[in-house]
Amino acid sequence: MDKNTFKYIGPGIVVAATGIGAGDMIAAAASGAQFGLAIVWAAIIGALFKYFLNEGIARWQLISGKTILEGWSQHFPGFVNWYFLIYLFIWSFVVGGALSAACGLAANAMVPALSVPTWGIIHALMAVAIVIYGKYKLLEQMMKFFIGIMFLVIIVTAFLSISDWFALWNSFASFDIPKGSSKFILGVIGGVGGSVTLLSYGYWIREKQWEGASYIKRSRVDLIVAYTLIGLFGIGIMIIAASLKPEVVKGSGMIIALSDQLEQFVGIGGKWIFLLGFWGAVFSSMIGVWQGVPYLFTDLNKNMKPNKSSVKSIAKLPASYFWFLLFIAIPPLVLLFTGKPVWIVIIYSVVGAFFMPFLAVLLLIMNNKLISDKRFKNKALSNIVLSLTLLLFILLLVKELVGIF
């Protein structure tokens, strides 16, 4: 690892900030309020799994020179593309509403003169403008700024608010799954560090012009830093929320309750830093999704046509990129008027979580069978973690279905 590796990290921070904004903060807060410290372990598992998934994506692209979408389009039957295309439209609709709701919650907590839906609409349109007129460099700098503020506030406050260190340690050691917690565990694991947005990492490293095997170590350090921050951040939110009453997760009062909790430990200034930081985190998440996910549709669209070509930079993207950007931003706004903004975000996290097994299977096949150089194939640890990803979601799914029926 050369001495300048840490200097050049960045795409992983964009992934971290994109995931933290909606998935981590809302799903983790709801889980902490409902089950206390019992499922804090889920934040660690989520971060660990996402690291191995994203590392596999980056390694495939840096060795093959192709995005993972290009790879599966060339090596798998056509129905895989169609499956992902349908899933991408469903996921994007849900996530568009979830991020608009999260931004609406954050802004309404600071300026209640405007409603959650109104704030959500304003932020969705602002994010569209930033993506169209901004560049990747601006995106990366925004993410670093906001994630720095939120990390400092949340980690310090979580440390000060821990009243039962034994319960925290017991959560890490026992991996308990309390009754009724399956969907919350799915939400935390699915929300930690994003889901479909993991695929955006390949396009962001292209923006940084990371190409070839020499960038694998740099990418790994980039992702280790990012997912360490993500795991600690998710744990911090759950610790703070553990002292809240479960009913606060049913409305925008959750954000106010969290900020009031902060005020008890760090004063009124800390409360407003949290509110501003929360807003920054969810808005930067929206910008990251708005900028990154249309890459996927554009790449998929190109790979489903006879004349295939790579997606290189936002400056050279076709109209399909911008049409999908508008699809993420505009139609999902109808979800803001359901009156349940927090549950929209939790549903988004659960929906996103079910993308992980699909991605795990692809990486197990592609990085074991399709990479010719043995040095860059999956190592035993990668295969074990990817396999555990599949097994965990099968277990949680069965447990949830048994609970329903």
Short mmCIF file of C-alpha atoms in Angstrom, two decimals:
data_model
loop_
_atom_site.label_atom_id
_atom_site.label_comp_id
_atom_site.label_asym_id
_atom_site.label_seq_id
_atom_site.Cartn_x
_atom_site.Cartn_y
_atom_site.Cartn_z
CA MET A 1 0.00 0.00 0.00
CA ASP A 2 1.64 3.30 -1.00
CA LYS A 3 1.80 6.27 1.33
CA ASN A 4 -0.72 8.27 -0.69
CA THR A 5 -3.52 5.69 -0.48
CA PHE A 6 -5.47 7.49 2.24
CA LYS A 7 -5.09 10.78 0.37
CA TYR A 8 -7.08 9.48 -2.57
CA ILE A 9 -9.98 7.73 -0.84
CA GLY A 10 -13.36 9.08 -1.81
CA PRO A 11 -15.79 6.84 -3.73
CA GLY A 12 -16.28 4.73 -0.59
CA ILE A 13 -17.16 7.85 1.37
CA VAL A 14 -19.79 8.63 -1.26
CA VAL A 15 -21.18 5.09 -0.80
CA ALA A 16 -21.14 5.58 2.99
CA ALA A 17 -22.91 8.92 2.94
CA THR A 18 -25.45 7.64 0.41
CA GLY A 19 -26.32 4.67 2.63
CA ILE A 20 -26.23 6.49 5.95
CA GLY A 21 -28.73 9.13 4.94
CA ALA A 22 -31.89 7.06 4.67
CA GLY A 23 -31.18 3.44 5.52
CA ASP A 24 -28.98 3.73 8.59
CA MET A 25 -30.54 6.65 10.39
CA ILE A 26 -34.23 5.85 10.10
CA ALA A 27 -34.16 2.04 10.17
CA ALA A 28 -31.52 1.97 12.92
CA ALA A 29 -33.39 4.54 15.02
CA ALA A 30 -36.67 2.63 14.66
CA SER A 31 -34.92 -0.62 15.61
CA GLY A 32 -33.21 0.91 18.63
CA ALA A 33 -36.46 2.44 19.88
CA GLN A 34 -38.33 -0.85 19.45
CA PHE A 35 -35.77 -3.38 20.71
CA GLY A 36 -33.20 -1.35 22.62
CA LEU A 37 -29.68 -2.76 22.33
CA ALA A 38 -30.81 -6.32 21.51
CA ILE A 39 -30.14 -6.14 17.75
CA VAL A 40 -27.23 -3.68 17.66
CA TRP A 41 -25.23 -6.57 16.21
CA ALA A 42 -27.16 -6.16 12.96
CA ALA A 43 -25.32 -2.92 12.18
CA ILE A 44 -21.95 -4.71 12.34
CA ILE A 45 -23.17 -7.63 10.23
CA GLY A 46 -24.63 -5.25 7.68
CA ALA A 47 -21.40 -3.27 7.35
CA LEU A 48 -19.30 -6.45 7.11
CA PHE A 49 -21.50 -8.01 4.45
CA LYS A 50 -21.64 -4.81 2.43
CA TYR A 51 -17.85 -4.48 2.50
CA PHE A 52 -17.37 -7.92 0.97
CA LEU A 53 -20.10 -7.31 -1.59
CA ASN A 54 -18.65 -3.96 -2.63
CA GLU A 55 -15.08 -5.24 -2.62
CA GLY A 56 -16.19 -8.01 -4.98
CA ILE A 57 -17.83 -5.49 -7.30
CA ALA A 58 -14.71 -3.31 -7.37
CA ARG A 59 -12.32 -6.26 -7.85
CA TRP A 60 -14.38 -7.61 -10.77
CA GLN A 61 -14.39 -4.23 -12.51
CA LEU A 62 -10.72 -3.41 -11.90
CA ILE A 63 -9.60 -6.80 -13.25
CA SER A 64 -12.05 -7.20 -16.14
CA GLY A 65 -12.38 -3.56 -17.15
CA LYS A 66 -16.15 -4.05 -17.22
CA THR A 67 -18.88 -3.03 -14.80
CA ILE A 68 -20.67 -5.86 -13.06
CA LEU A 69 -23.75 -5.14 -15.19
CA GLU A 70 -21.66 -5.52 -18.34
CA GLY A 71 -20.26 -8.74 -16.91
CA TRP A 72 -23.55 -10.42 -16.16
CA SER A 73 -25.04 -9.19 -19.45
CA GLN A 74 -22.28 -11.02 -21.34
CA HIS A 75 -22.13 -14.21 -19.27
CA PHE A 76 -25.67 -14.84 -18.00
CA PRO A 77 -29.02 -15.50 -19.71
CA GLY A 78 -31.08 -12.49 -20.76
CA PHE A 79 -33.71 -13.01 -18.04
CA VAL A 80 -31.16 -11.78 -15.45
CA ASN A 81 -31.20 -8.36 -17.11
CA TRP A 82 -34.99 -8.34 -17.21
CA TYR A 83 -35.23 -9.42 -13.59
CA PHE A 84 -32.91 -6.63 -12.49
CA LEU A 85 -34.64 -4.07 -14.71
CA ILE A 86 -38.02 -4.80 -13.11
CA TYR A 87 -36.47 -4.82 -9.64
CA LEU A 88 -34.64 -1.54 -10.36
CA PHE A 89 -37.89 0.23 -11.27
CA ILE A 90 -39.64 -1.04 -8.13
CA TRP A 91 -36.69 -0.27 -5.88
CA SER A 92 -36.17 3.19 -7.39
CA PHE A 93 -39.82 4.11 -6.87
CA VAL A 94 -39.71 3.05 -3.22
CA VAL A 95 -36.33 4.64 -2.53
CA GLY A 96 -37.36 7.86 -4.24
CA GLY A 97 -40.30 8.17 -1.87
CA ALA A 98 -38.19 7.10 1.11
CA LEU A 99 -35.48 9.67 0.55
CA SER A 100 -38.00 12.44 -0.08
CA ALA A 101 -39.75 11.43 3.16
CA ALA A 102 -36.45 11.38 5.08
CA CYS A 103 -35.49 14.83 3.82
CA GLY A 104 -38.99 16.08 4.61
CA LEU A 105 -38.74 14.71 8.16
CA ALA A 106 -35.34 16.33 8.70
CA ALA A 107 -36.32 19.75 7.38
CA ASN A 108 -39.72 19.73 9.11
CA ALA A 109 -38.01 19.05 12.45
CA MET A 110 -36.05 22.29 12.00
CA VAL A 111 -38.65 24.43 10.22
CA PRO A 112 -42.15 23.04 10.95
CA ALA A 113 -43.81 25.92 9.08
CA LEU A 114 -43.69 23.70 5.98
CA SER A 115 -45.10 20.17 6.01
CA VAL A 116 -43.10 16.97 5.51
CA PRO A 117 -44.48 16.45 1.96
CA THR A 118 -43.71 20.06 0.98
CA TRP A 119 -40.14 19.80 2.23
CA GLY A 120 -39.78 16.43 0.52
CA ILE A 121 -40.82 17.86 -2.84
CA ILE A 122 -38.45 20.83 -2.48
CA HIS A 123 -35.50 18.57 -1.70
CA ALA A 124 -36.24 16.14 -4.54
CA LEU A 125 -36.19 18.99 -7.06
CA MET A 126 -33.08 20.56 -5.54
CA ALA A 127 -31.25 17.24 -5.80
CA VAL A 128 -32.17 16.96 -9.49
CA ALA A 129 -30.70 20.40 -10.14
CA ILE A 130 -27.48 19.58 -8.26
CA VAL A 131 -26.98 16.33 -10.20
CA ILE A 132 -27.61 17.97 -13.56
CA TYR A 133 -25.40 21.02 -13.00
CA GLY A 134 -22.86 19.63 -10.52
CA LYS A 135 -19.95 17.24 -11.01
CA TYR A 136 -18.63 14.17 -9.21
CA LYS A 137 -15.93 16.19 -7.43
CA LEU A 138 -18.59 18.40 -5.82
CA LEU A 139 -20.56 15.29 -4.82
CA GLU A 140 -17.54 13.74 -3.10
CA GLN A 141 -16.66 16.92 -1.19
CA MET A 142 -20.25 17.33 0.03
CA MET A 143 -20.29 13.74 1.29
CA LYS A 144 -17.03 14.15 3.23
CA PHE A 145 -18.25 17.34 4.87
CA PHE A 146 -21.62 16.02 6.03
CA ILE A 147 -20.41 12.61 7.11
CA GLY A 148 -17.68 14.23 9.20
CA ILE A 149 -20.19 16.36 11.12
CA MET A 150 -22.64 13.53 11.72
CA PHE A 151 -20.01 11.00 12.71
CA LEU A 152 -18.54 13.29 15.37
CA VAL A 153 -21.92 14.17 16.88
CA ILE A 154 -23.44 10.68 16.85
CA ILE A 155 -20.43 8.74 18.14
CA VAL A 156 -19.69 11.16 21.00
CA THR A 157 -23.34 11.32 22.02
CA ALA A 158 -23.80 7.54 21.82
CA PHE A 159 -20.76 7.03 24.05
CA LEU A 160 -22.14 9.46 26.62
CA SER A 161 -25.63 7.93 26.55
CA ILE A 162 -24.69 4.28 27.16
CA SER A 163 -26.13 3.25 30.52
CA ASP A 164 -25.64 -0.51 30.26
CA TRP A 165 -22.33 -1.57 28.75
CA PHE A 166 -23.06 -5.22 29.57
CA ALA A 167 -26.25 -5.16 27.47
CA LEU A 168 -24.30 -3.68 24.58
CA TRP A 169 -21.60 -6.34 24.79
CA ASN A 170 -24.22 -9.07 25.18
CA SER A 171 -25.85 -7.96 21.92
CA PHE A 172 -22.56 -8.36 20.07
CA ALA A 173 -21.95 -11.79 21.61
CA SER A 174 -25.41 -13.36 21.48
CA PHE A 175 -26.82 -12.38 18.05
CA ASP A 176 -30.31 -12.56 19.56
CA ILE A 177 -33.37 -12.28 17.28
CA PRO A 178 -36.26 -11.09 19.50
CA LYS A 179 -39.82 -11.91 18.51
CA GLY A 180 -41.07 -9.54 15.83
CA SER A 181 -37.61 -8.18 15.07
CA SER A 182 -36.95 -9.87 11.73
CA LYS A 183 -38.13 -7.02 9.55
CA PHE A 184 -36.18 -4.54 11.67
CA ILE A 185 -33.02 -6.66 11.36
CA LEU A 186 -33.59 -6.79 7.60
CA GLY A 187 -34.06 -3.02 7.63
CA VAL A 188 -30.81 -2.40 9.51
CA ILE A 189 -28.72 -4.85 7.48
CA GLY A 190 -30.37 -3.72 4.25
CA GLY A 191 -30.01 -0.04 5.10
CA VAL A 192 -26.43 -0.11 6.38
CA GLY A 193 -24.29 1.19 3.53
CA GLY A 194 -27.01 1.00 0.91
CA SER A 195 -28.21 -1.89 -1.24
CA VAL A 196 -28.63 -1.35 -4.98
CA THR A 197 -26.42 1.72 -4.56
CA LEU A 198 -23.47 -0.63 -4.00
CA LEU A 199 -23.42 -1.04 -7.78
CA SER A 200 -22.86 2.70 -8.16
CA TYR A 201 -19.38 2.31 -6.65
CA GLY A 202 -18.09 0.97 -9.96
CA TYR A 203 -19.14 4.14 -11.77
CA TRP A 204 -17.76 6.42 -9.07
CA ILE A 205 -14.32 4.78 -9.24
CA ARG A 206 -14.46 5.33 -12.99
CA GLU A 207 -15.04 9.02 -12.28
CA LYS A 208 -11.81 8.87 -10.24
CA GLN A 209 -10.12 7.03 -13.16
CA TRP A 210 -9.29 3.98 -11.04
CA GLU A 211 -8.60 1.27 -13.59
CA GLY A 212 -6.56 -1.92 -13.41
CA ALA A 213 -5.32 -4.31 -10.72
CA SER A 214 -2.98 -1.68 -9.22
CA TYR A 215 -6.03 0.07 -7.73
CA ILE A 216 -7.37 -2.96 -5.84
CA LYS A 217 -5.49 -2.14 -2.62
CA ARG A 218 -6.57 1.49 -2.78
CA SER A 219 -10.16 0.44 -3.32
CA ARG A 220 -10.03 -1.94 -0.35
CA VAL A 221 -8.70 0.77 1.96
CA ASP A 222 -11.35 3.14 0.62
CA LEU A 223 -14.08 0.61 1.42
CA ILE A 224 -12.65 -0.40 4.82
CA VAL A 225 -12.72 3.24 5.93
CA ALA A 226 -16.22 3.69 4.57
CA TYR A 227 -17.78 0.60 6.14
CA THR A 228 -16.05 1.15 9.47
CA LEU A 229 -17.72 4.55 9.59
CA ILE A 230 -21.02 3.02 8.51
CA GLY A 231 -20.97 0.29 11.15
CA LEU A 232 -20.07 2.67 13.98
CA PHE A 233 -22.65 5.15 12.78
CA GLY A 234 -25.44 2.58 12.75
CA ILE A 235 -24.50 1.39 16.24
CA GLY A 236 -24.45 4.97 17.51
CA ILE A 237 -27.93 5.74 16.20
CA MET A 238 -29.35 2.56 17.75
CA ILE A 239 -27.75 3.31 21.13
CA ILE A 240 -29.21 6.83 21.19
CA ALA A 241 -32.63 5.60 20.08
CA ALA A 242 -32.65 2.76 22.65
CA SER A 243 -33.89 5.14 25.33
CA LEU A 244 -36.84 6.32 23.23
CA LYS A 245 -40.37 4.98 23.45
CA PRO A 246 -41.31 2.73 20.49
CA GLU A 247 -44.31 4.87 19.58
CA VAL A 248 -42.09 7.76 18.50
CA VAL A 249 -41.13 5.84 15.35
CA LYS A 250 -44.65 6.27 14.01
CA GLY A 251 -44.22 9.86 12.89
CA SER A 252 -41.92 12.81 12.43
CA GLY A 253 -41.69 13.05 16.21
CA MET A 254 -38.88 10.50 16.00
CA ILE A 255 -36.42 13.11 14.74
CA ILE A 256 -37.45 15.59 17.43
CA ALA A 257 -37.19 12.87 20.08
CA LEU A 258 -33.67 12.00 18.96
CA SER A 259 -32.62 15.64 19.00
CA ASP A 260 -34.15 16.08 22.47
CA GLN A 261 -32.16 13.04 23.59
CA LEU A 262 -29.00 14.71 22.33
CA GLU A 263 -29.88 17.94 24.13
CA GLN A 264 -29.79 16.08 27.45
CA PHE A 265 -26.15 15.18 26.93
CA VAL A 266 -24.59 17.98 24.86
CA GLY A 267 -26.99 20.91 25.31
CA ILE A 268 -29.07 22.96 22.90
CA GLY A 269 -26.11 23.50 20.60
CA GLY A 270 -25.68 19.74 20.20
CA LYS A 271 -29.37 19.39 19.43
CA TRP A 272 -29.17 21.82 16.53
CA ILE A 273 -25.91 20.36 15.27
CA PHE A 274 -27.71 17.00 15.18
CA LEU A 275 -30.69 18.42 13.31
CA LEU A 276 -28.49 20.19 10.78
CA GLY A 277 -26.26 17.15 10.45
CA PHE A 278 -29.25 14.83 10.08
CA TRP A 279 -30.56 17.04 7.31
CA GLY A 280 -27.15 17.06 5.65
CA ALA A 281 -26.85 13.29 5.88
CA VAL A 282 -30.24 12.50 4.36
CA PHE A 283 -29.94 15.19 1.69
CA SER A 284 -26.46 14.03 0.69
CA SER A 285 -27.89 10.51 0.53
CA MET A 286 -30.57 11.73 -1.84
CA ILE A 287 -27.99 13.44 -4.05
CA GLY A 288 -25.87 10.27 -4.09
CA VAL A 289 -28.80 8.10 -5.15
CA TRP A 290 -30.04 10.62 -7.69
CA GLN A 291 -26.53 10.75 -9.21
CA GLY A 292 -25.54 7.09 -8.94
CA VAL A 293 -28.60 4.96 -9.68
CA PRO A 294 -29.37 6.37 -13.16
CA TYR A 295 -25.94 5.03 -14.16
CA LEU A 296 -27.36 1.54 -13.57
CA PHE A 297 -30.37 2.05 -15.81
CA THR A 298 -28.23 3.62 -18.54
CA ASP A 299 -25.69 0.80 -18.39
CA LEU A 300 -28.42 -1.84 -18.36
CA ASN A 301 -30.20 -0.16 -21.25
CA LYS A 302 -27.00 -0.15 -23.30
CA ASN A 303 -26.21 -3.79 -22.50
CA MET A 304 -29.67 -4.92 -23.59
CA LYS A 305 -29.07 -3.48 -27.06
CA PRO A 306 -27.03 -5.02 -29.90
CA ASN A 307 -24.48 -2.19 -30.03
CA LYS A 308 -23.14 -2.19 -26.49
CA SER A 309 -20.88 0.49 -25.06
CA SER A 310 -19.55 1.36 -21.62
CA VAL A 311 -20.84 4.10 -19.35
CA LYS A 312 -17.79 6.22 -18.59
CA SER A 313 -18.66 9.64 -17.20
CA ILE A 314 -21.72 11.68 -16.37
CA ALA A 315 -20.53 14.35 -18.80
CA LYS A 316 -21.04 11.91 -21.69
CA LEU A 317 -24.24 10.16 -20.62
CA PRO A 318 -27.25 9.80 -22.94
CA ALA A 319 -30.77 11.05 -22.37
CA SER A 320 -31.77 7.77 -20.69
CA TYR A 321 -29.68 8.78 -17.65
CA PHE A 322 -31.64 11.99 -17.18
CA TRP A 323 -35.02 10.39 -17.85
CA PHE A 324 -34.36 7.85 -15.12
CA LEU A 325 -33.18 10.64 -12.83
CA LEU A 326 -36.60 12.26 -13.25
CA PHE A 327 -38.30 8.91 -12.63
CA ILE A 328 -36.56 8.56 -9.26
CA ALA A 329 -37.34 12.12 -8.26
CA ILE A 330 -40.89 12.86 -9.43
CA PRO A 331 -43.40 9.91 -9.45
CA PRO A 332 -42.41 8.61 -5.97
CA LEU A 333 -43.47 11.92 -4.42
CA VAL A 334 -47.01 10.53 -4.23
CA LEU A 335 -45.78 8.31 -1.37
CA LEU A 336 -45.27 11.42 0.76
CA PHE A 337 -49.00 11.76 1.13
CA THR A 338 -49.54 8.36 2.75
CA GLY A 339 -49.01 9.93 6.17
CA LYS A 340 -46.40 7.34 7.21
CA PRO A 341 -43.02 8.77 6.17
CA VAL A 342 -40.94 6.70 8.61
CA TRP A 343 -42.47 3.39 7.53
CA ILE A 344 -41.83 4.29 3.89
CA VAL A 345 -38.13 4.42 4.75
CA ILE A 346 -38.23 1.12 6.66
CA ILE A 347 -40.01 -0.57 3.73
CA TYR A 348 -37.30 0.81 1.44
CA SER A 349 -34.60 -0.73 3.61
CA VAL A 350 -36.33 -4.13 3.66
CA VAL A 351 -36.88 -4.08 -0.11
CA GLY A 352 -33.24 -3.14 -0.60
CA ALA A 353 -32.09 -5.95 1.67
CA PHE A 354 -33.51 -8.58 -0.68
CA PHE A 355 -31.15 -7.37 -3.39
CA MET A 356 -28.18 -8.68 -1.38
CA PRO A 357 -28.74 -12.42 -2.04
CA PHE A 358 -29.04 -11.73 -5.76
CA LEU A 359 -25.76 -9.83 -5.73
CA ALA A 360 -24.06 -12.44 -3.54
CA VAL A 361 -24.92 -15.24 -5.99
CA LEU A 362 -23.60 -13.22 -8.92
CA LEU A 363 -20.32 -12.46 -7.16
CA LEU A 364 -19.86 -16.07 -6.09
CA ILE A 365 -20.13 -17.14 -9.74
CA MET A 366 -18.40 -14.24 -11.49
CA ASN A 367 -15.42 -13.83 -9.16
CA ASN A 368 -14.83 -17.57 -8.84
CA LYS A 369 -15.51 -18.77 -12.39
CA LEU A 370 -15.13 -15.81 -14.74
CA ILE A 371 -11.91 -14.21 -13.49
CA SER A 372 -9.07 -16.14 -15.13
CA ASP A 373 -6.18 -14.90 -12.96
CA LYS A 374 -6.14 -16.99 -9.77
CA ARG A 375 -4.61 -14.13 -7.79
CA PHE A 376 -7.83 -12.13 -8.06
CA LYS A 377 -10.45 -14.81 -7.62
CA ASN A 378 -12.48 -14.90 -4.40
CA LYS A 379 -10.49 -16.04 -1.41
CA ALA A 380 -12.00 -18.47 1.11
CA LEU A 381 -13.11 -15.65 3.45
CA SER A 382 -14.98 -13.85 0.67
CA ASN A 383 -16.79 -17.04 -0.30
CA ILE A 384 -17.72 -17.73 3.32
CA VAL A 385 -19.13 -14.24 3.90
CA LEU A 386 -21.05 -14.22 0.62
CA SER A 387 -22.51 -17.63 1.47
CA LEU A 388 -23.46 -16.43 4.96
CA THR A 389 -25.26 -13.49 3.34
CA LEU A 390 -27.50 -15.96 1.53
CA LEU A 391 -28.08 -18.11 4.60
CA LEU A 392 -28.89 -15.16 6.87
CA PHE A 393 -31.55 -13.81 4.56
CA ILE A 394 -33.11 -17.23 4.09
CA LEU A 395 -33.28 -17.59 7.90
CA LEU A 396 -34.80 -14.15 8.41
CA LEU A 397 -37.28 -14.62 5.58
CA VAL A 398 -38.49 -17.95 6.94
CA LYS A 399 -38.77 -16.51 10.45
CA GLU A 400 -40.79 -13.56 9.18
CA LEU A 401 -43.13 -15.74 7.09
CA VAL A 402 -43.74 -18.07 10.03
CA GLY A 403 -44.64 -15.02 12.12
CA ILE A 404 -47.16 -13.87 9.53
CA PHE A 405 -48.89 -17.21 8.99
#
